[in-house]
Amino acid sequence: PRGRGFNLLVWLFPLVAVATGLVLVATIVRRWTRRRRDGVAAPVNVDPAMSERIRREMERGT
């Protein structure tokens, strides 16, 4: 269709919809990555014996 009047919307709407979708996806991904970064706990001082026990259990897979 020619790019005049209502037909102009037929040409522009898909472009606007794709641009809006990309902005929406970028915003959601940015929020998800911030949550993961904020949700990481700081390392805790653990008794060396307990740390060794945890390491051994992790290696065994239990």
PDB file of N, CA and C in Angstrom:
ATOM      1  N   PRO A   1       0.829  -1.205   0.000  1.00  0.00           N
ATOM      2  CA  PRO A   1       0.000   0.000   0.000  1.00  0.00           C
ATOM      3  C   PRO A   1       0.862   1.253   0.000  1.00  0.00           C
ATOM      4  N   ARG A   2       0.269   2.289  -0.499  1.00  0.00           N
ATOM      5  CA  ARG A   2       0.965   3.575  -0.513  1.00  0.00           C
ATOM      6  C   ARG A   2       1.071   4.110   0.905  1.00  0.00           C
ATOM      7  N   GLY A   3       2.114   4.864   1.157  1.00  0.00           N
ATOM      8  CA  GLY A   3       2.347   5.408   2.490  1.00  0.00           C
ATOM      9  C   GLY A   3       1.636   6.727   2.715  1.00  0.00           C
ATOM     10  N   ARG A   4       0.322   6.741   2.569  1.00  0.00           N
ATOM     11  CA  ARG A   4      -0.466   7.968   2.781  1.00  0.00           C
ATOM     12  C   ARG A   4      -1.658   7.657   3.663  1.00  0.00           C
ATOM     13  N   GLY A   5      -2.059   8.621   4.470  1.00  0.00           N
ATOM     14  CA  GLY A   5      -3.272   8.490   5.265  1.00  0.00           C
ATOM     15  C   GLY A   5      -3.228   7.283   6.191  1.00  0.00           C
ATOM     16  N   PHE A   6      -4.334   6.525   6.195  1.00  0.00           N
ATOM     17  CA  PHE A   6      -4.442   5.354   7.064  1.00  0.00           C
ATOM     18  C   PHE A   6      -3.405   4.292   6.700  1.00  0.00           C
ATOM     19  N   ASN A   7      -3.081   4.177   5.434  1.00  0.00           N
ATOM     20  CA  ASN A   7      -2.092   3.189   4.999  1.00  0.00           C
ATOM     21  C   ASN A   7      -0.718   3.449   5.616  1.00  0.00           C
ATOM     22  N   LEU A   8      -0.455   4.695   5.967  1.00  0.00           N
ATOM     23  CA  LEU A   8       0.811   5.013   6.624  1.00  0.00           C
ATOM     24  C   LEU A   8       0.906   4.272   7.958  1.00  0.00           C
ATOM     25  N   LEU A   9      -0.234   4.143   8.653  1.00  0.00           N
ATOM     26  CA  LEU A   9      -0.243   3.394   9.913  1.00  0.00           C
ATOM     27  C   LEU A   9       0.099   1.928   9.683  1.00  0.00           C
ATOM     28  N   VAL A  10      -0.344   1.381   8.563  1.00  0.00           N
ATOM     29  CA  VAL A  10      -0.050  -0.014   8.244  1.00  0.00           C
ATOM     30  C   VAL A  10       1.457  -0.215   8.114  1.00  0.00           C
ATOM     31  N   TRP A  11       2.152   0.778   7.648  1.00  0.00           N
ATOM     32  CA  TRP A  11       3.600   0.693   7.516  1.00  0.00           C
ATOM     33  C   TRP A  11       4.307   0.977   8.845  1.00  0.00           C
ATOM     34  N   LEU A  12       3.800   1.916   9.601  1.00  0.00           N
ATOM     35  CA  LEU A  12       4.496   2.335  10.818  1.00  0.00           C
ATOM     36  C   LEU A  12       4.203   1.452  12.028  1.00  0.00           C
ATOM     37  N   PHE A  13       2.999   0.900  12.125  1.00  0.00           N
ATOM     38  CA  PHE A  13       2.629   0.133  13.317  1.00  0.00           C
ATOM     39  C   PHE A  13       3.577  -1.037  13.598  1.00  0.00           C
ATOM     40  N   PRO A  14       3.931  -1.855  12.620  1.00  0.00           N
ATOM     41  CA  PRO A  14       4.859  -2.959  12.920  1.00  0.00           C
ATOM     42  C   PRO A  14       6.211  -2.470  13.440  1.00  0.00           C
ATOM     43  N   LEU A  15       6.701  -1.377  12.890  1.00  0.00           N
ATOM     44  CA  LEU A  15       7.982  -0.837  13.356  1.00  0.00           C
ATOM     45  C   LEU A  15       7.887  -0.355  14.798  1.00  0.00           C
ATOM     46  N   VAL A  16       6.802   0.336  15.113  1.00  0.00           N
ATOM     47  CA  VAL A  16       6.596   0.820  16.481  1.00  0.00           C
ATOM     48  C   VAL A  16       6.405  -0.362  17.431  1.00  0.00           C
ATOM     49  N   ALA A  17       5.679  -1.376  17.010  1.00  0.00           N
ATOM     50  CA  ALA A  17       5.448  -2.551  17.858  1.00  0.00           C
ATOM     51  C   ALA A  17       6.757  -3.283  18.146  1.00  0.00           C
ATOM     52  N   VAL A  18       7.600  -3.452  17.148  1.00  0.00           N
ATOM     53  CA  VAL A  18       8.886  -4.126  17.349  1.00  0.00           C
ATOM     54  C   VAL A  18       9.776  -3.301  18.269  1.00  0.00           C
ATOM     55  N   ALA A  19       9.836  -1.995  18.063  1.00  0.00           N
ATOM     56  CA  ALA A  19      10.655  -1.135  18.919  1.00  0.00           C
ATOM     57  C   ALA A  19      10.168  -1.184  20.362  1.00  0.00           C
ATOM     58  N   THR A  20       8.858  -1.141  20.559  1.00  0.00           N
ATOM     59  CA  THR A  20       8.293  -1.219  21.908  1.00  0.00           C
ATOM     60  C   THR A  20       8.621  -2.562  22.548  1.00  0.00           C
ATOM     61  N   GLY A  21       8.514  -3.631  21.798  1.00  0.00           N
ATOM     62  CA  GLY A  21       8.845  -4.958  22.309  1.00  0.00           C
ATOM     63  C   GLY A  21      10.301  -5.070  22.722  1.00  0.00           C
ATOM     64  N   LEU A  22      11.200  -4.510  21.921  1.00  0.00           N
ATOM     65  CA  LEU A  22      12.622  -4.550  22.258  1.00  0.00           C
ATOM     66  C   LEU A  22      12.918  -3.773  23.540  1.00  0.00           C
ATOM     67  N   VAL A  23      12.290  -2.619  23.687  1.00  0.00           N
ATOM     68  CA  VAL A  23      12.477  -1.829  24.908  1.00  0.00           C
ATOM     69  C   VAL A  23      11.941  -2.599  26.110  1.00  0.00           C
ATOM     70  N   LEU A  24      10.796  -3.225  25.960  1.00  0.00           N
ATOM     71  CA  LEU A  24      10.202  -4.001  27.050  1.00  0.00           C
ATOM     72  C   LEU A  24      11.099  -5.175  27.450  1.00  0.00           C
ATOM     73  N   VAL A  25      11.598  -5.905  26.479  1.00  0.00           N
ATOM     74  CA  VAL A  25      12.483  -7.039  26.766  1.00  0.00           C
ATOM     75  C   VAL A  25      13.769  -6.558  27.435  1.00  0.00           C
ATOM     76  N   ALA A  26      14.349  -5.474  26.948  1.00  0.00           N
ATOM     77  CA  ALA A  26      15.577  -4.944  27.545  1.00  0.00           C
ATOM     78  C   ALA A  26      15.344  -4.530  28.989  1.00  0.00           C
ATOM     79  N   THR A  27      14.200  -3.912  29.275  1.00  0.00           N
ATOM     80  CA  THR A  27      13.880  -3.493  30.639  1.00  0.00           C
ATOM     81  C   THR A  27      13.723  -4.699  31.554  1.00  0.00           C
ATOM     82  N   ILE A  28      13.034  -5.717  31.099  1.00  0.00           N
ATOM     83  CA  ILE A  28      12.824  -6.917  31.918  1.00  0.00           C
ATOM     84  C   ILE A  28      14.153  -7.616  32.193  1.00  0.00           C
ATOM     85  N   VAL A  29      14.984  -7.767  31.175  1.00  0.00           N
ATOM     86  CA  VAL A  29      16.281  -8.429  31.360  1.00  0.00           C
ATOM     87  C   VAL A  29      17.144  -7.637  32.328  1.00  0.00           C
ATOM     88  N   ARG A  30      17.124  -6.333  32.224  1.00  0.00           N
ATOM     89  CA  ARG A  30      17.916  -5.492  33.127  1.00  0.00           C
ATOM     90  C   ARG A  30      17.452  -5.667  34.569  1.00  0.00           C
ATOM     91  N   ARG A  31      16.151  -5.735  34.795  1.00  0.00           N
ATOM     92  CA  ARG A  31      15.630  -5.936  36.155  1.00  0.00           C
ATOM     93  C   ARG A  31      16.014  -7.305  36.694  1.00  0.00           C
ATOM     94  N   TRP A  32      15.931  -8.343  35.856  1.00  0.00           N
ATOM     95  CA  TRP A  32      16.290  -9.694  36.299  1.00  0.00           C
ATOM     96  C   TRP A  32      17.754  -9.754  36.708  1.00  0.00           C
ATOM     97  N   THR A  33      18.631  -9.141  35.920  1.00  0.00           N
ATOM     98  CA  THR A  33      20.055  -9.212  36.243  1.00  0.00           C
ATOM     99  C   THR A  33      20.368  -8.418  37.501  1.00  0.00           C
ATOM    100  N   ARG A  34      19.682  -7.332  37.750  1.00  0.00           N
ATOM    101  CA  ARG A  34      19.894  -6.576  38.992  1.00  0.00           C
ATOM    102  C   ARG A  34      19.466  -7.390  40.192  1.00  0.00           C
ATOM    103  N   ARG A  35      18.348  -8.086  40.095  1.00  0.00           N
ATOM    104  CA  ARG A  35      17.870  -8.904  41.211  1.00  0.00           C
ATOM    105  C   ARG A  35      18.878  -9.987  41.551  1.00  0.00           C
ATOM    106  N   ARG A  36      19.443 -10.624  40.543  1.00  0.00           N
ATOM    107  CA  ARG A  36      20.426 -11.676  40.794  1.00  0.00           C
ATOM    108  C   ARG A  36      21.649 -11.109  41.490  1.00  0.00           C
ATOM    109  N   ARG A  37      22.121  -9.957  41.039  1.00  0.00           N
ATOM    110  CA  ARG A  37      23.293  -9.351  41.651  1.00  0.00           C
ATOM    111  C   ARG A  37      23.018  -8.972  43.093  1.00  0.00           C
ATOM    112  N   ASP A  38      21.847  -8.405  43.356  1.00  0.00           N
ATOM    113  CA  ASP A  38      21.497  -7.984  44.704  1.00  0.00           C
ATOM    114  C   ASP A  38      21.237  -9.180  45.611  1.00  0.00           C
ATOM    115  N   GLY A  39      20.828 -10.295  45.047  1.00  0.00           N
ATOM    116  CA  GLY A  39      20.454 -11.450  45.847  1.00  0.00           C
ATOM    117  C   GLY A  39      21.623 -12.329  46.276  1.00  0.00           C
ATOM    118  N   VAL A  40      22.825 -12.030  45.792  1.00  0.00           N
ATOM    119  CA  VAL A  40      23.978 -12.851  46.148  1.00  0.00           C
ATOM    120  C   VAL A  40      24.414 -12.499  47.558  1.00  0.00           C
ATOM    121  N   ALA A  41      24.517 -13.512  48.406  1.00  0.00           N
ATOM    122  CA  ALA A  41      24.898 -13.286  49.795  1.00  0.00           C
ATOM    123  C   ALA A  41      26.403 -13.070  49.901  1.00  0.00           C
ATOM    124  N   ALA A  42      26.770 -12.266  50.873  1.00  0.00           N
ATOM    125  CA  ALA A  42      28.179 -12.037  51.141  1.00  0.00           C
ATOM    126  C   ALA A  42      28.767 -13.280  51.802  1.00  0.00           C
ATOM    127  N   PRO A  43      30.040 -13.550  51.562  1.00  0.00           N
ATOM    128  CA  PRO A  43      30.645 -14.715  52.200  1.00  0.00           C
ATOM    129  C   PRO A  43      30.619 -14.581  53.721  1.00  0.00           C
ATOM    130  N   VAL A  44      30.399 -15.709  54.371  1.00  0.00           N
ATOM    131  CA  VAL A  44      30.306 -15.730  55.825  1.00  0.00           C
ATOM    132  C   VAL A  44      31.555 -16.420  56.363  1.00  0.00           C
ATOM    133  N   ASN A  45      32.055 -15.923  57.491  1.00  0.00           N
ATOM    134  CA  ASN A  45      33.195 -16.587  58.122  1.00  0.00           C
ATOM    135  C   ASN A  45      32.727 -17.912  58.693  1.00  0.00           C
ATOM    136  N   VAL A  46      33.306 -19.000  58.177  1.00  0.00           N
ATOM    137  CA  VAL A  46      32.917 -20.341  58.592  1.00  0.00           C
ATOM    138  C   VAL A  46      34.126 -20.998  59.246  1.00  0.00           C
ATOM    139  N   ASP A  47      33.854 -21.776  60.272  1.00  0.00           N
ATOM    140  CA  ASP A  47      34.890 -22.546  60.946  1.00  0.00           C
ATOM    141  C   ASP A  47      35.624 -23.398  59.904  1.00  0.00           C
ATOM    142  N   PRO A  48      36.964 -23.420  59.915  1.00  0.00           N
ATOM    143  CA  PRO A  48      37.701 -24.203  58.910  1.00  0.00           C
ATOM    144  C   PRO A  48      37.303 -25.677  58.875  1.00  0.00           C
ATOM    145  N   ALA A  49      37.020 -26.265  60.033  1.00  0.00           N
ATOM    146  CA  ALA A  49      36.610 -27.673  60.051  1.00  0.00           C
ATOM    147  C   ALA A  49      35.276 -27.847  59.334  1.00  0.00           C
ATOM    148  N   MET A  50      34.363 -26.924  59.556  1.00  0.00           N
ATOM    149  CA  MET A  50      33.055 -26.985  58.892  1.00  0.00           C
ATOM    150  C   MET A  50      33.223 -26.764  57.394  1.00  0.00           C
ATOM    151  N   SER A  51      34.094 -25.840  57.021  1.00  0.00           N
ATOM    152  CA  SER A  51      34.347 -25.582  55.612  1.00  0.00           C
ATOM    153  C   SER A  51      34.880 -26.837  54.923  1.00  0.00           C
ATOM    154  N   GLU A  52      35.787 -27.535  55.577  1.00  0.00           N
ATOM    155  CA  GLU A  52      36.335 -28.776  55.021  1.00  0.00           C
ATOM    156  C   GLU A  52      35.252 -29.845  54.900  1.00  0.00           C
ATOM    157  N   ARG A  53      34.408 -29.942  55.904  1.00  0.00           N
ATOM    158  CA  ARG A  53      33.317 -30.927  55.867  1.00  0.00           C
ATOM    159  C   ARG A  53      32.369 -30.635  54.702  1.00  0.00           C
ATOM    160  N   ILE A  54      32.039 -29.366  54.520  1.00  0.00           N
ATOM    161  CA  ILE A  54      31.150 -28.967  53.418  1.00  0.00           C
ATOM    162  C   ILE A  54      31.799 -29.305  52.083  1.00  0.00           C
ATOM    163  N   ARG A  55      33.097 -29.001  51.951  1.00  0.00           N
ATOM    164  CA  ARG A  55      33.805 -29.290  50.707  1.00  0.00           C
ATOM    165  C   ARG A  55      33.772 -30.786  50.390  1.00  0.00           C
ATOM    166  N   ARG A  56      34.038 -31.635  51.400  1.00  0.00           N
ATOM    167  CA  ARG A  56      34.024 -33.091  51.193  1.00  0.00           C
ATOM    168  C   ARG A  56      32.637 -33.578  50.780  1.00  0.00           C
ATOM    169  N   GLU A  57      31.608 -33.055  51.446  1.00  0.00           N
ATOM    170  CA  GLU A  57      30.240 -33.473  51.113  1.00  0.00           C
ATOM    171  C   GLU A  57      29.843 -33.029  49.710  1.00  0.00           C
ATOM    172  N   MET A  58      30.317 -31.865  49.307  1.00  0.00           N
ATOM    173  CA  MET A  58      30.013 -31.387  47.953  1.00  0.00           C
ATOM    174  C   MET A  58      30.700 -32.274  46.914  1.00  0.00           C
ATOM    175  N   GLU A  59      31.910 -32.712  47.214  1.00  0.00           N
ATOM    176  CA  GLU A  59      32.621 -33.591  46.281  1.00  0.00           C
ATOM    177  C   GLU A  59      31.927 -34.945  46.158  1.00  0.00           C
ATOM    178  N   ARG A  60      31.381 -35.445  47.263  1.00  0.00           N
ATOM    179  CA  ARG A  60      30.669 -36.722  47.247  1.00  0.00           C
ATOM    180  C   ARG A  60      29.328 -36.604  46.547  1.00  0.00           C
ATOM    181  N   GLY A  61      28.758 -35.418  46.580  1.00  0.00           N
ATOM    182  CA  GLY A  61      27.464 -35.212  45.932  1.00  0.00           C
ATOM    183  C   GLY A  61      26.283 -35.485  46.830  1.00  0.00           C
ATOM    184  N   THR A  62      26.488 -35.424  48.154  1.00  0.00           N
ATOM    185  CA  THR A  62      25.371 -35.649  49.079  1.00  0.00           C
ATOM    186  C   THR A  62      25.017 -34.378  49.787  1.00  0.00           C
TER     187      THR A  62
END
